[in-house]
mmCIF file of C-alpha atoms in Angstrom:
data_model
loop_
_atom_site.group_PDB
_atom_site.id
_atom_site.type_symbol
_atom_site.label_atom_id
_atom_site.label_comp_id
_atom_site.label_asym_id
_atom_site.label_seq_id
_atom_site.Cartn_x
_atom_site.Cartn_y
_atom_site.Cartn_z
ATOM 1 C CA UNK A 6 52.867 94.544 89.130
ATOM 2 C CA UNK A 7 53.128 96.786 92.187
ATOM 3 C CA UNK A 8 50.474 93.842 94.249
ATOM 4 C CA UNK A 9 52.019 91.340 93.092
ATOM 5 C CA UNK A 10 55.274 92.754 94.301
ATOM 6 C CA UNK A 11 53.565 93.978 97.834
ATOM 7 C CA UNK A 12 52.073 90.852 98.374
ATOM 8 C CA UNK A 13 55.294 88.363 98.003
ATOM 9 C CA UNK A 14 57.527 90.531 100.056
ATOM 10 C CA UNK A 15 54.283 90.194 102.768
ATOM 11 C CA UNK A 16 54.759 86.604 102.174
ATOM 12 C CA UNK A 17 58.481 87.238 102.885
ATOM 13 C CA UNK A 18 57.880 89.026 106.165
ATOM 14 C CA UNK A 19 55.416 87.019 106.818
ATOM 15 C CA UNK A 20 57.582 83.836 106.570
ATOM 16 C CA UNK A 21 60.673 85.249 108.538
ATOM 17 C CA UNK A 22 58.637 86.578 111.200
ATOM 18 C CA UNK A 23 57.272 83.272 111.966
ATOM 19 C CA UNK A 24 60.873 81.068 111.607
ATOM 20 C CA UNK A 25 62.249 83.842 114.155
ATOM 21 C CA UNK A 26 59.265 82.912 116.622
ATOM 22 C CA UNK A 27 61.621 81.776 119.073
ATOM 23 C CA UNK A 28 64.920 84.097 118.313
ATOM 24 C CA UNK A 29 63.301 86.713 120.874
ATOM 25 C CA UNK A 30 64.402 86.155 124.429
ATOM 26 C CA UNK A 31 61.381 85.030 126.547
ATOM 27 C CA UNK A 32 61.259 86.071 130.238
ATOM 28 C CA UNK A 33 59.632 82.590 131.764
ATOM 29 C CA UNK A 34 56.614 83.001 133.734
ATOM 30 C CA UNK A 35 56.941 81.697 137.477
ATOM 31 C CA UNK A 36 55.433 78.899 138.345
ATOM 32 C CA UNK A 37 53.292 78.901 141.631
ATOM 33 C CA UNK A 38 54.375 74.888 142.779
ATOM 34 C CA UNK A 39 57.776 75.231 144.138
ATOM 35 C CA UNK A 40 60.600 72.267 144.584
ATOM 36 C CA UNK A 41 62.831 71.387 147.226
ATOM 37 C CA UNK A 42 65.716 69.075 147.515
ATOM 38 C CA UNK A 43 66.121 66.044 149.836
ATOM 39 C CA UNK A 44 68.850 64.367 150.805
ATOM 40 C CA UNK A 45 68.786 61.056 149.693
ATOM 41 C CA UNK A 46 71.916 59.129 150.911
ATOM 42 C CA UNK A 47 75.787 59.700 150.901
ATOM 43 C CA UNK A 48 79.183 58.649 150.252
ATOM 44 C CA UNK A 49 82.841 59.440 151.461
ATOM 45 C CA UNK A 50 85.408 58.644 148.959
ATOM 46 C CA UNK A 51 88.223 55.471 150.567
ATOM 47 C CA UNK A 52 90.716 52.661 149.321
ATOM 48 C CA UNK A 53 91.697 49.903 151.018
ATOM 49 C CA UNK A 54 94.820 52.328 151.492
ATOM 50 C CA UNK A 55 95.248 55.339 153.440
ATOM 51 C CA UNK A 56 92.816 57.712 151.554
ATOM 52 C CA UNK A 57 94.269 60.969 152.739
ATOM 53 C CA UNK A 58 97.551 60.377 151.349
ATOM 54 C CA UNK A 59 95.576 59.364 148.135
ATOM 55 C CA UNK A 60 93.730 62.521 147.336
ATOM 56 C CA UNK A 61 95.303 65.131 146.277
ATOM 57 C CA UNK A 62 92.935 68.065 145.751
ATOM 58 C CA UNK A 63 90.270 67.321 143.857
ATOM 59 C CA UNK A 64 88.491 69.795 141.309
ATOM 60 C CA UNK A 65 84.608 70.038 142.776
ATOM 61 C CA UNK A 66 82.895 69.660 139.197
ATOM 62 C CA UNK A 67 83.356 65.709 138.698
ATOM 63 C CA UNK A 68 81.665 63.664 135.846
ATOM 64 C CA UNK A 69 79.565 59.809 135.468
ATOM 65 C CA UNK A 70 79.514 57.206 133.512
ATOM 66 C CA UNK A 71 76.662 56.762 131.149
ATOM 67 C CA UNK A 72 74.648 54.271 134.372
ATOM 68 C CA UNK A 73 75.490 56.157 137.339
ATOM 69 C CA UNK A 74 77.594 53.692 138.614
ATOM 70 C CA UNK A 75 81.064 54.852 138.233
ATOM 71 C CA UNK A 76 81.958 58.601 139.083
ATOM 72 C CA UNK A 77 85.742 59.654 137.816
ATOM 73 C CA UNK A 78 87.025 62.592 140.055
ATOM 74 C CA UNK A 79 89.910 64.939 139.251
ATOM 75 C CA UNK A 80 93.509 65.260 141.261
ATOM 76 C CA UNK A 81 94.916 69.102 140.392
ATOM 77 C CA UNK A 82 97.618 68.560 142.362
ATOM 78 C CA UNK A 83 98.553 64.485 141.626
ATOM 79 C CA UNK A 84 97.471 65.086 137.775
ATOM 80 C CA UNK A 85 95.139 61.758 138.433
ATOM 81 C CA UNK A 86 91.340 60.768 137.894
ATOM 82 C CA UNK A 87 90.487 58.832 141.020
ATOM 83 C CA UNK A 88 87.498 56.290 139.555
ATOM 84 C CA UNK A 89 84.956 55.596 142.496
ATOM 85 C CA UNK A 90 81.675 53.665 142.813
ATOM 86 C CA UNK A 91 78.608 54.337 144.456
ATOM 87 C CA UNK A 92 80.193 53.327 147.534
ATOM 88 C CA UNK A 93 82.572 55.697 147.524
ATOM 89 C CA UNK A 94 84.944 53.271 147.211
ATOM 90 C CA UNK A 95 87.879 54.532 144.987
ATOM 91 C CA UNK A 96 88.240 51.300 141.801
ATOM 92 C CA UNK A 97 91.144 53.119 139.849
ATOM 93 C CA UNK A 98 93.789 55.278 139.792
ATOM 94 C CA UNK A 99 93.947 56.534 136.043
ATOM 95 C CA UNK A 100 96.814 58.841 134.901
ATOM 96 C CA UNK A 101 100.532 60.378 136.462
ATOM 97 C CA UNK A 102 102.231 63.424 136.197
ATOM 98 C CA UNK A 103 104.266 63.700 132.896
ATOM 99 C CA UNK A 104 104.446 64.303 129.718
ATOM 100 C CA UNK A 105 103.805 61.480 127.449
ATOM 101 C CA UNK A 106 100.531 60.404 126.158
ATOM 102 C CA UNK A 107 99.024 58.249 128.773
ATOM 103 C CA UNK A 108 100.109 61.144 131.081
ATOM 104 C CA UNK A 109 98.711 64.159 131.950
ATOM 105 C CA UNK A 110 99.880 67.815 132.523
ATOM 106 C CA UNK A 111 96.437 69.781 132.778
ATOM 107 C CA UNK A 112 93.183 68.812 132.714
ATOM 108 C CA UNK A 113 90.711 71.595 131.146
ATOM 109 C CA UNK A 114 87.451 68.772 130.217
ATOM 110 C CA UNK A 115 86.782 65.226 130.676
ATOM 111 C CA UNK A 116 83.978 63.153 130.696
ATOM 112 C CA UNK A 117 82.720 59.277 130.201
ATOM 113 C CA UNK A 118 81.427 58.279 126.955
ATOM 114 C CA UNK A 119 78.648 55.591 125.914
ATOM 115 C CA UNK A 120 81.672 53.184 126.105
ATOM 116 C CA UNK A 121 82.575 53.750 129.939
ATOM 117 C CA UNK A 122 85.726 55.135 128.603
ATOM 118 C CA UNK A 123 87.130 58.618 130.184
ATOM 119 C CA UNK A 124 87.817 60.980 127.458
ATOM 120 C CA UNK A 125 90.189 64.046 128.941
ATOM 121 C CA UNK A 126 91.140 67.506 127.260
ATOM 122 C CA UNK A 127 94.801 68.007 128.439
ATOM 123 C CA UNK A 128 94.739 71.695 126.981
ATOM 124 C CA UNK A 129 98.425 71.938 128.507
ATOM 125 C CA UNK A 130 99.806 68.876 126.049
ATOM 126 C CA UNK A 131 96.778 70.020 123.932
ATOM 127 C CA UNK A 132 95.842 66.644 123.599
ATOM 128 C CA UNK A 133 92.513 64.192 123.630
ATOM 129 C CA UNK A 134 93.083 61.160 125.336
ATOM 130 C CA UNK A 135 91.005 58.273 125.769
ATOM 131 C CA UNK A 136 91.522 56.003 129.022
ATOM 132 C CA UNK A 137 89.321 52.393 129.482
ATOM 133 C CA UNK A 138 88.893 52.058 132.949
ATOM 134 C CA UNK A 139 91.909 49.341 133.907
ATOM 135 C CA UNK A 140 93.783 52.918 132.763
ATOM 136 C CA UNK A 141 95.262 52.068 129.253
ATOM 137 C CA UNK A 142 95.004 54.629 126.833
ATOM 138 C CA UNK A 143 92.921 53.756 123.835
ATOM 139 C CA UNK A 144 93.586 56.499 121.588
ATOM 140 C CA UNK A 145 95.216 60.266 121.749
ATOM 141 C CA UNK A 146 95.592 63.116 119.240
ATOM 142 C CA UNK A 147 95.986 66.237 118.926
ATOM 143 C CA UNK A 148 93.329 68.757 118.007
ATOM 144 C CA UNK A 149 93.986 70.888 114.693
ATOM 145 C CA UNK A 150 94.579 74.389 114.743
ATOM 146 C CA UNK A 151 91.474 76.259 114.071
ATOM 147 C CA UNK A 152 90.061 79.650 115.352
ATOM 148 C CA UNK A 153 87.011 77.349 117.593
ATOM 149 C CA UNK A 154 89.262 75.400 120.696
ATOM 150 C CA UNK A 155 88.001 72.832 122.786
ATOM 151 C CA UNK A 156 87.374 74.603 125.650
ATOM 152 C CA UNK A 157 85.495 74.389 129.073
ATOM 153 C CA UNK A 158 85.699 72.221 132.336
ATOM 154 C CA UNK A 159 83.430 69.754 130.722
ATOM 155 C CA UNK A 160 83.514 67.460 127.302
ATOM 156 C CA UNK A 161 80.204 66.311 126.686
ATOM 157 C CA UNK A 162 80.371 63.354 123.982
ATOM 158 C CA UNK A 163 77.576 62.670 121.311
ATOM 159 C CA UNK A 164 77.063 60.080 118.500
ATOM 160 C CA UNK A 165 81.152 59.378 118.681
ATOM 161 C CA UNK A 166 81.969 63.305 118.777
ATOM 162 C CA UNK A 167 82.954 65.908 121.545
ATOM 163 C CA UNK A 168 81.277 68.729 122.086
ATOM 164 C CA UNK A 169 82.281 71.950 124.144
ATOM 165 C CA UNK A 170 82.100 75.638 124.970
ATOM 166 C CA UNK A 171 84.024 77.385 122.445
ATOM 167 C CA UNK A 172 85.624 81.317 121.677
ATOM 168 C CA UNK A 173 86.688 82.194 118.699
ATOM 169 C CA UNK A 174 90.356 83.722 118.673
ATOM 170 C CA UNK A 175 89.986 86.090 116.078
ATOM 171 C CA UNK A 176 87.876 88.028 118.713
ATOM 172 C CA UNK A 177 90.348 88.111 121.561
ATOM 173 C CA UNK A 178 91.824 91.498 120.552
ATOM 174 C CA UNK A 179 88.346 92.778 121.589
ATOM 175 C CA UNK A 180 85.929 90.588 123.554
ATOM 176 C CA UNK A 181 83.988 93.335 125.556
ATOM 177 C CA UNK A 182 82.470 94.724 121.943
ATOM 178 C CA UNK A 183 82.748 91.642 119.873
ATOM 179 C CA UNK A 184 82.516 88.409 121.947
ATOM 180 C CA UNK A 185 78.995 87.889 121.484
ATOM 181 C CA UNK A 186 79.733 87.313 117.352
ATOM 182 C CA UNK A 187 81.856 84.152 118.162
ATOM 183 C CA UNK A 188 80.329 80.352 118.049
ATOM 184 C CA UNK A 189 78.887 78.794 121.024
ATOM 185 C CA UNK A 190 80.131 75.322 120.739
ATOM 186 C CA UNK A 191 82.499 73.311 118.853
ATOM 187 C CA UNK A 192 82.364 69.588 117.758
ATOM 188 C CA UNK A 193 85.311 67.257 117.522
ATOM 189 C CA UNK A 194 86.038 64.050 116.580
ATOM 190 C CA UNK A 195 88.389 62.035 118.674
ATOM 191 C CA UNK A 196 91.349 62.223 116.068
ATOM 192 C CA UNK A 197 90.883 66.126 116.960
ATOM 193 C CA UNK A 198 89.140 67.321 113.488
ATOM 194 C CA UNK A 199 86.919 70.172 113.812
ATOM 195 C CA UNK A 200 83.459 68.499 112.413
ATOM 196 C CA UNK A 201 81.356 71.678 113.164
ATOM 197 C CA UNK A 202 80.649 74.590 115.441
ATOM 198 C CA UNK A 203 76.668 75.304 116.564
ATOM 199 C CA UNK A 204 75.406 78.334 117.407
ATOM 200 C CA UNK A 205 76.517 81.732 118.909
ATOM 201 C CA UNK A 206 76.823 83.698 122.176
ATOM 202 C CA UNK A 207 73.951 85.152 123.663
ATOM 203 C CA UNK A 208 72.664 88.435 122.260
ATOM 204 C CA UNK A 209 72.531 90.026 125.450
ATOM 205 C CA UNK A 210 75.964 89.982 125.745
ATOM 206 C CA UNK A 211 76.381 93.169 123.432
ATOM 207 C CA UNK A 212 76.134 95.070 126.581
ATOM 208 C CA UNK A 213 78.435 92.319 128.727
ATOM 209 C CA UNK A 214 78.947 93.215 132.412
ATOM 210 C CA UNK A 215 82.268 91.336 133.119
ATOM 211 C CA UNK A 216 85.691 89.945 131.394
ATOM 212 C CA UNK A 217 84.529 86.508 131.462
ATOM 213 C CA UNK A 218 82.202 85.698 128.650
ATOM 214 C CA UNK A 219 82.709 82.132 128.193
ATOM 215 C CA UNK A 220 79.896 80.130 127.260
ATOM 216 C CA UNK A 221 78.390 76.771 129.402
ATOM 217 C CA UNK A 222 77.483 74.251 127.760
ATOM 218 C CA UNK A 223 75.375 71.029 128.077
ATOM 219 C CA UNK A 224 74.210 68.152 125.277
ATOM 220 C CA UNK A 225 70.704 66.776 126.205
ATOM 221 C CA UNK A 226 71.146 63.635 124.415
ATOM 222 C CA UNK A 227 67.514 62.693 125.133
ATOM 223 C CA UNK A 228 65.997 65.469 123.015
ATOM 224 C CA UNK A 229 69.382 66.101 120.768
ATOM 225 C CA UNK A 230 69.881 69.937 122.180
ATOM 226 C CA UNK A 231 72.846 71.384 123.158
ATOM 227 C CA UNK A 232 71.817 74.287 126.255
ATOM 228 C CA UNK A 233 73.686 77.088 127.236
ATOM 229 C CA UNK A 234 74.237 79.584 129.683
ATOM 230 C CA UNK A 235 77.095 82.596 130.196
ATOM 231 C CA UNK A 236 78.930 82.789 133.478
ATOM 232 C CA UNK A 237 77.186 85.960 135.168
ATOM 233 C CA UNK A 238 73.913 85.495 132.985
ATOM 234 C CA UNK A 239 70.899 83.832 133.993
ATOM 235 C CA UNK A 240 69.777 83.743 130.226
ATOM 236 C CA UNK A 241 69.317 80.037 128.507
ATOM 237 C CA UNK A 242 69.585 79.435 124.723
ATOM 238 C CA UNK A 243 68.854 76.133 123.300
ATOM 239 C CA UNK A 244 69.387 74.654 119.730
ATOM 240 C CA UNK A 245 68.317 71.878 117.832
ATOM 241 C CA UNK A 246 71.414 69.566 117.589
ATOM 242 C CA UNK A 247 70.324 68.453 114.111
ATOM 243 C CA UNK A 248 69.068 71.461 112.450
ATOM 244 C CA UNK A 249 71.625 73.689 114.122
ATOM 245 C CA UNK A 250 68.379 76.265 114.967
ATOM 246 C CA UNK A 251 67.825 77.774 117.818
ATOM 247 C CA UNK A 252 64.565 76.610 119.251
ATOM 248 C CA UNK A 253 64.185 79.380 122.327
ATOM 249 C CA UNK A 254 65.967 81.598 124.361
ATOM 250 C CA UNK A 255 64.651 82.206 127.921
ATOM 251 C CA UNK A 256 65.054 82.699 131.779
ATOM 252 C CA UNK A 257 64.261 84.630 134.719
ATOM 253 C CA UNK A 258 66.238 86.723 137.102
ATOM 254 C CA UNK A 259 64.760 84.397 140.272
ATOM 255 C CA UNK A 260 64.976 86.029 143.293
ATOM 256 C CA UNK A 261 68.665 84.548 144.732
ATOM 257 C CA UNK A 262 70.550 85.544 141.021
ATOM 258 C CA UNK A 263 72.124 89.096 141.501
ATOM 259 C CA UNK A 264 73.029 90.270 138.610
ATOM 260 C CA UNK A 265 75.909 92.993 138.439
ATOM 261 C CA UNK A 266 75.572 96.322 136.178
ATOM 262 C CA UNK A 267 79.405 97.742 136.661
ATOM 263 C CA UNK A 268 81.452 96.114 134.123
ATOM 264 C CA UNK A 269 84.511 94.016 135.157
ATOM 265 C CA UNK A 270 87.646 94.722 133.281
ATOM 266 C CA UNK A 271 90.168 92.124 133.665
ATOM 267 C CA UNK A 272 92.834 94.600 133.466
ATOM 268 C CA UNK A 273 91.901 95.919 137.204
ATOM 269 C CA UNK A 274 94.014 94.733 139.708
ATOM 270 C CA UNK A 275 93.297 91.547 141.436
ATOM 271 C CA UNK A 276 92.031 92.595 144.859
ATOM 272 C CA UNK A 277 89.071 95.253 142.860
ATOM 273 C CA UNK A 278 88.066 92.313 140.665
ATOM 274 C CA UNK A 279 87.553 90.557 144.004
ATOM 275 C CA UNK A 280 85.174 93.602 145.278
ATOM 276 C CA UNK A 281 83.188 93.848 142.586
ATOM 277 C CA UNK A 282 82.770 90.329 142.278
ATOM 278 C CA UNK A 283 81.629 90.346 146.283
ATOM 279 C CA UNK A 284 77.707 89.862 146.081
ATOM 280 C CA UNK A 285 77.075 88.818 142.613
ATOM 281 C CA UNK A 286 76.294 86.168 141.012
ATOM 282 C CA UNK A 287 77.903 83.976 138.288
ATOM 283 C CA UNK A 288 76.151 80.477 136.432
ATOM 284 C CA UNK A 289 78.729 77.368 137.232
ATOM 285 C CA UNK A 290 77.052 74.732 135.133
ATOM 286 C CA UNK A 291 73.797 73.726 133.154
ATOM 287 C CA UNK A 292 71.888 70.167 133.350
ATOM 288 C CA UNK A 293 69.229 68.455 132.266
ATOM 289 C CA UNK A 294 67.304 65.776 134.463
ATOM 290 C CA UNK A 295 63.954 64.376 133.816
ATOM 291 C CA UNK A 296 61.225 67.152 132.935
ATOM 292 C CA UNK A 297 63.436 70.038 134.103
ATOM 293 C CA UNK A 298 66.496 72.058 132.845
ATOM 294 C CA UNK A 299 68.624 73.255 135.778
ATOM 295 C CA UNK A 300 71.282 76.482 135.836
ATOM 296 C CA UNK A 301 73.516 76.527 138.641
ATOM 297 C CA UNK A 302 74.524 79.186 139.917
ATOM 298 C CA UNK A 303 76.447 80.839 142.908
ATOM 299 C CA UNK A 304 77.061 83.857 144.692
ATOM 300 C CA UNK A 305 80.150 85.466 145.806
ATOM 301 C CA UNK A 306 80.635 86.750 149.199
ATOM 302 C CA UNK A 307 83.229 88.215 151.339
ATOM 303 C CA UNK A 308 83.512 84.924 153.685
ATOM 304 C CA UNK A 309 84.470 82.816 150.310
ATOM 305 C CA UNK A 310 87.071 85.098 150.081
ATOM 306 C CA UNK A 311 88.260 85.435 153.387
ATOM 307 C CA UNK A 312 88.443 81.698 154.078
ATOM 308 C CA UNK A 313 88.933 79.870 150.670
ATOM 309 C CA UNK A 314 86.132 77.567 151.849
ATOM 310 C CA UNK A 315 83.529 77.193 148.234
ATOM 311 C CA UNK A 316 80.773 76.235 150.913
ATOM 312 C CA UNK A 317 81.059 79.583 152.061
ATOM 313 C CA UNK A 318 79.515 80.639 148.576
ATOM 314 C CA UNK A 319 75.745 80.980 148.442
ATOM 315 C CA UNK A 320 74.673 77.989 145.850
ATOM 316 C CA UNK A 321 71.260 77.692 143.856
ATOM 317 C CA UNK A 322 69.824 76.017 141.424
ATOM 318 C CA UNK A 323 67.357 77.891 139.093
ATOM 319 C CA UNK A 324 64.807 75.592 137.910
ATOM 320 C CA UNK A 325 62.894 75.594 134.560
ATOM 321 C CA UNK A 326 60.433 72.995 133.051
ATOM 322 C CA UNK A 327 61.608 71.641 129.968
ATOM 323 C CA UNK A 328 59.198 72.042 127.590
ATOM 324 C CA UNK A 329 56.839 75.671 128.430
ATOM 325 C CA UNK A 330 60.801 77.103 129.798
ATOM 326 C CA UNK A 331 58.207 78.465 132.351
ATOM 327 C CA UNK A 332 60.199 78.779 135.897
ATOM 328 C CA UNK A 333 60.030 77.129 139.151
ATOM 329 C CA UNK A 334 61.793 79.976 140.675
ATOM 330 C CA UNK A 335 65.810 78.549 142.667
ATOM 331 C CA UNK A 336 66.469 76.280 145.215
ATOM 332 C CA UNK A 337 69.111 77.232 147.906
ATOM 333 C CA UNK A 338 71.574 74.347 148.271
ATOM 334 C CA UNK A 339 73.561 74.110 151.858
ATOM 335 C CA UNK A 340 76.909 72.588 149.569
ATOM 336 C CA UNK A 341 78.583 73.372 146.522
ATOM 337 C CA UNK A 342 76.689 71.307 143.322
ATOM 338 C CA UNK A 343 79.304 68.671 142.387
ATOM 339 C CA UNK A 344 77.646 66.589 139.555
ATOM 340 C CA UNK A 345 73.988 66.155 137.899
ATOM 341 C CA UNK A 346 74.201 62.321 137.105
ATOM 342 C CA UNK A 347 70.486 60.453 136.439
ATOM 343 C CA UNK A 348 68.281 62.681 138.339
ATOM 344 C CA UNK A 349 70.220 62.765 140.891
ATOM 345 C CA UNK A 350 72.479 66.139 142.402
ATOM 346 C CA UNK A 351 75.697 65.308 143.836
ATOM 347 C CA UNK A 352 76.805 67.626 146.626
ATOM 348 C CA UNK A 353 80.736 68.493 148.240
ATOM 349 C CA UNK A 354 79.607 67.989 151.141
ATOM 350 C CA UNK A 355 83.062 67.865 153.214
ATOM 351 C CA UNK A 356 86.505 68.504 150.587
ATOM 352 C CA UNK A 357 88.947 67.398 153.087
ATOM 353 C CA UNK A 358 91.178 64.821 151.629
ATOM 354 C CA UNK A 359 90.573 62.533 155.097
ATOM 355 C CA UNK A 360 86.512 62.534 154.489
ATOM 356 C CA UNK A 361 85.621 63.959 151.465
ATOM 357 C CA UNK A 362 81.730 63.360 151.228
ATOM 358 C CA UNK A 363 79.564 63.578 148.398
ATOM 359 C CA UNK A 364 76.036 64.106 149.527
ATOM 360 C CA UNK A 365 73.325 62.838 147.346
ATOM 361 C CA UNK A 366 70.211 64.391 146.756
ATOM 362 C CA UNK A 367 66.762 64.458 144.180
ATOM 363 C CA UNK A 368 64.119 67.119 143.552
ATOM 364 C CA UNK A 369 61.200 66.949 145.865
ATOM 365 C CA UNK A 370 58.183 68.752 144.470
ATOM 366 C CA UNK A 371 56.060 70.826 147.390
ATOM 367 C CA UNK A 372 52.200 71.032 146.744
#
């Protein structure tokens, strides 16, 4: 009786040991072939009236349609998506300031679906809205009240759903001990039903070194993953979009991510926050583009501070291959990373409201 009972809970071990193959965190080995980036052509956004006076200040991270074609920026100030083509040339004006449901109050995430619509998060209205591109809105709702928000600069949409970043609020009271218990991502429907939530915050994050713990978030559609990184983590999880299992967990500390050991309370005052933050450095977004999975990531220095300017941020792009997670080490940009659209990385190249340029640029692989 004793064998047979030794040898089934073996079998047991045995079993859980090998479903929980890639539940350990991996450090990716580093690839000798490094990549570059090349600039591959440009574009400075314009109407046929005066430009200047049409842009208001536009949010850096901005979003394409499904072919490329279209790119749909953000107005903070105007509370308007300006809709521009390849050309730069600006198609639409979608959205006002107000308060009813084709208008907008604050953005938090937006995004194009399969449909060339623009799907928006106003989290002040808390409200989804769908725009087609002459600007109507097709549908709005209101998300139900749940402990998993949308949250996050970015919707991503997949099979007719939305999927974001999420935090539970039940851990709010208490996020430096418990954050890394909530969900990683929530999916929505566009009536604003809570379908699911995937996943959870990184382990590592037991031990966080800062306030902000909020998850980043990507949906490879190609593969059906959803990726995700941690604003001052360098660490990658990704899970199986139909299964809901994590499939691996891996990165490297590459040699232009500084991580920071002192933890950041958000309850010191503004200007310490600011020095501690000086010199380290914090993931922006996470993309996928043909056989590579990119983290972007940037880091602070005194002259961002000093100046406002985002260009005066050092910007890289960590660079992994997408199926041995094995590293290609990080890639120094000169401008602040944009968008990721179709292999393609879309640079601020020049935010002034009179000639804002968007530099475009692809991965150039160095023997």
């Amino acid at each position: 009786m004793f064998n047979r009972l030794f040898t089934f809970f073996s079998i047991c071990v045995l079993l859980i040991s090998c479903t929980n193959i890639n539940h350990e965190f991996s450090k990716s080995d580093l690839l000798e072939k490094n990549i570059e980036i090349k600039k591959v052509d440009e574009f400075t956004l314009h109407s046929g009236d005066d430009s200047e006076k049409l842009i208001g200040n536009l949010r850096f991270g901005f979003v394409s349609n499904p072919a490329g074609s279209l790119h749909a920026f953000y107005d903070e100030i105007k509370k308007q998506f300006l809709i521009a083509d390849n050309e730069g040339e600006i198609q639409k004006v979608i959205g006002d300031e107000g308060r009813g449901p084709k208008e907008i109050v604050g953005v938090e995430g937006f995004n194009f679906n399969n449909k060339n619509q623009l799907v928006v998060y106003d989290n002040t209205q808390l409200m989804i809205k769908v725009y087609d591109l002459d600007g109507e809105i097709i549908s709005h709702a209101k998300p139900e009240k749940s402990s998993y928000p949308i949250s996050g600069s970015k919707l991503h949409t997949y099979e007719g759903n939305l999927v974001s970043g999420t935090m539970d609020r039940r851990l709010l009271g208490n996020l430096k001990d418990e954050a890394y218990k909530s969900k990683l991502a929530a999916v929505h429907n566009y009536d604003g039903q809570l379908i699911d939530t995937l996943g959870t915050y990184d382990p590592s994050l037991r031990e966080p070194t800062s306030y902000n713990l909020f998850p980043i978030v990507t949906v490879d559609k190609k593969n059906g993953h959803l990726i995700s990184t941690h604003y001052h983590n360098y660490r990658i999880q990704v899970y199986d979009l139909a299964t809901e299992q994590r499939e691996a967990w891996f990165g490297r500390e590459t040699k232009g991510f500084t991580a920071g050991e002192e933890y950041i309370s958000m309850n010191l005052p503004r200007h310490k926050i600011k020095e501690k933050t000086v010199g380290r450095s914090s993931a922006v977004s996470i993309h996928t583009v043909p056989n590579y999975i990119v983290l972007y990531f940037e880091t602070i220095t005194e002259a961002f501070y000093e100046t406002g300017n985002s260009n005066k941020k050092k910007s890289y792009l960590a660079v992994y291959n997408d199926e041995s997670y094995d590293s290609y080490g990080d890639v120094r940009l000169p401008y602040v990373l944009g968008n990721v659209s179709n292999g393609k990385f879309y640079l601020i190249e020049n935010d002034n409201p009179s000639n804002y340029t968007v530099g475009i640029y692809e991965f150039n692989k160095k023997n």
